[in-house]
CSV table of C-alpha atoms in Angstrom, one decimal:
chain,number,residue,atom,x,y,z
M,2,UNK,CA,-33.6,-36.6,-14.1
M,3,UNK,CA,-33.2,-33.8,-12.1
M,4,UNK,CA,-35.4,-30.5,-12.3
M,5,UNK,CA,-32.6,-28.3,-13.1
M,6,UNK,CA,-31.2,-30.5,-16.0
M,7,UNK,CA,-34.8,-30.6,-17.2
M,8,UNK,CA,-35.0,-26.7,-17.2
M,9,UNK,CA,-31.8,-26.7,-19.1
M,10,UNK,CA,-32.7,-29.2,-21.6
M,11,UNK,CA,-36.0,-27.3,-22.2
M,12,UNK,CA,-34.4,-23.9,-22.6
M,13,UNK,CA,-31.7,-25.7,-24.9
M,14,UNK,CA,-34.5,-27.0,-27.1
M,15,UNK,CA,-36.5,-23.6,-27.6
M,16,UNK,CA,-33.1,-22.1,-28.5
M,17,UNK,CA,-32.2,-24.4,-30.8
M,18,UNK,CA,-35.3,-24.4,-32.7
M,19,UNK,CA,-35.3,-20.7,-33.0
M,20,UNK,CA,-33.1,-21.7,-35.7
M,21,UNK,CA,-36.1,-23.1,-37.4
M,22,UNK,CA,-37.3,-19.4,-37.6
M,23,UNK,CA,-34.2,-18.2,-38.9
M,24,UNK,CA,-34.3,-20.9,-41.8
M,25,UNK,CA,-37.3,-19.6,-42.8
M,26,UNK,CA,-36.5,-16.2,-42.8
M,27,UNK,CA,-33.2,-17.2,-45.0
M,28,UNK,CA,-35.4,-19.3,-47.1
M,29,UNK,CA,-37.9,-16.6,-48.4
M,30,UNK,CA,-34.9,-13.9,-48.4
M,31,UNK,CA,-33.2,-16.1,-51.1
M,32,UNK,CA,-36.3,-16.3,-53.0
M,33,UNK,CA,-37.1,-12.6,-52.5
M,34,UNK,CA,-33.7,-12.1,-54.0
M,35,UNK,CA,-34.2,-14.2,-57.0
M,36,UNK,CA,-37.4,-12.2,-57.7
M,37,UNK,CA,-35.9,-8.9,-57.7
M,38,UNK,CA,-33.1,-10.3,-59.9
M,39,UNK,CA,-35.4,-11.7,-62.3
M,40,UNK,CA,-35.5,-8.3,-63.9
M,41,UNK,CA,-32.1,-8.5,-65.0
M,42,UNK,CA,-32.8,-11.5,-67.1
M,43,UNK,CA,-29.8,-13.4,-66.0
M,44,UNK,CA,-30.8,-17.3,-65.1
M,45,UNK,CA,-27.6,-18.0,-63.3
M,46,UNK,CA,-28.1,-15.2,-61.2
M,47,UNK,CA,-31.7,-16.1,-60.4
M,48,UNK,CA,-30.8,-19.9,-59.9
M,49,UNK,CA,-27.8,-18.8,-57.6
M,50,UNK,CA,-30.2,-16.8,-55.4
M,51,UNK,CA,-32.8,-19.6,-55.2
M,52,UNK,CA,-30.0,-22.1,-54.3
M,53,UNK,CA,-28.4,-20.1,-51.9
M,54,UNK,CA,-31.6,-19.2,-49.9
M,55,UNK,CA,-32.2,-23.4,-50.1
M,56,UNK,CA,-28.8,-24.3,-49.1
M,57,UNK,CA,-28.3,-21.8,-46.1
M,58,UNK,CA,-32.0,-22.8,-45.0
M,59,UNK,CA,-30.7,-26.5,-45.1
M,60,UNK,CA,-27.5,-25.8,-42.8
M,61,UNK,CA,-29.8,-23.9,-40.2
M,62,UNK,CA,-32.1,-26.8,-40.3
M,63,UNK,CA,-29.5,-29.1,-38.3
M,64,UNK,CA,-29.6,-27.2,-34.9
M,65,UNK,CA,-33.3,-27.0,-35.2
M,66,UNK,CA,-33.3,-31.0,-35.7
M,67,UNK,CA,-31.4,-31.3,-32.4
M,68,UNK,CA,-33.8,-29.1,-30.4
M,69,UNK,CA,-36.6,-31.0,-32.2
M,70,UNK,CA,-35.3,-34.2,-30.7
M,71,UNK,CA,-34.6,-32.9,-27.0
M,72,UNK,CA,-38.2,-31.6,-27.1
M,73,UNK,CA,-39.7,-34.8,-28.5
M,74,UNK,CA,-37.5,-36.7,-25.9
M,75,UNK,CA,-39.4,-34.1,-23.0
M,76,UNK,CA,-42.6,-34.8,-24.3
M,77,UNK,CA,-42.1,-38.6,-24.4
M,78,UNK,CA,-41.0,-38.6,-20.8
M,79,UNK,CA,-44.0,-36.5,-19.8
M,80,UNK,CA,-41.7,-34.0,-18.6
M,81,UNK,CA,-43.2,-31.1,-20.7
M,82,UNK,CA,-46.7,-30.9,-18.7
M,83,UNK,CA,-44.3,-29.2,-15.6
M,84,UNK,CA,-44.1,-26.0,-17.7
M,85,UNK,CA,-46.7,-24.6,-19.3
M,86,UNK,CA,-44.7,-22.1,-21.3
M,87,UNK,CA,-42.9,-25.0,-22.7
M,88,UNK,CA,-46.1,-26.4,-24.1
M,89,UNK,CA,-47.4,-23.4,-25.7
M,90,UNK,CA,-43.8,-22.6,-27.2
M,91,UNK,CA,-43.4,-26.3,-28.7
M,92,UNK,CA,-46.9,-26.0,-30.0
M,93,UNK,CA,-45.9,-23.0,-31.9
M,94,UNK,CA,-42.5,-24.7,-33.2
M,95,UNK,CA,-44.7,-27.7,-34.6
M,96,UNK,CA,-46.7,-25.3,-36.5
M,97,UNK,CA,-43.5,-24.0,-37.9
M,98,UNK,CA,-42.4,-27.6,-38.6
M,99,UNK,CA,-45.0,-28.1,-40.7
M,100,UNK,CA,-44.3,-25.6,-43.3
M,101,UNK,CA,-41.0,-27.7,-44.2
M,102,UNK,CA,-42.4,-30.2,-46.7
M,103,UNK,CA,-42.1,-33.0,-46.7
M,104,UNK,CA,-39.6,-33.9,-44.0
M,105,UNK,CA,-40.8,-31.3,-41.5
M,106,UNK,CA,-44.6,-31.9,-42.0
M,107,UNK,CA,-44.1,-35.4,-40.7
M,108,UNK,CA,-42.1,-34.3,-37.8
M,109,UNK,CA,-44.6,-31.3,-36.9
M,110,UNK,CA,-47.6,-33.5,-37.3
M,111,UNK,CA,-45.9,-36.1,-34.8
M,112,UNK,CA,-44.8,-33.5,-32.5
M,113,UNK,CA,-48.5,-32.1,-32.2
M,114,UNK,CA,-50.2,-35.4,-31.8
M,115,UNK,CA,-47.7,-35.8,-29.0
M,116,UNK,CA,-48.4,-32.6,-27.4
M,117,UNK,CA,-52.1,-33.3,-27.8
M,118,UNK,CA,-51.7,-36.8,-26.1
M,119,UNK,CA,-49.7,-35.7,-23.2
């Protein structure tokens, strides 16, 4: 692979994994809305806020998963060692992946082990 295509893939991976952070914010915003609606006592409203937070979060996870697999491919091909900033950013995103139980935890642990090996 050319150096320019590797740089493009690294930037695309980081950009797509930012959706992971946005997904976490959406998830907690939905739960906060449910908490504030709790005083009203309407269980349908509370369930609606919780489900909207979860659904929006899962929709935002799709581009983050694409970014994860691009970064995993770069790590597997030992291209991440060329960029020090990329390695530290991927470590940050790997720790964020650990927050998504259960699938994200497995993906984050796998990414961290690959980063520590290579």
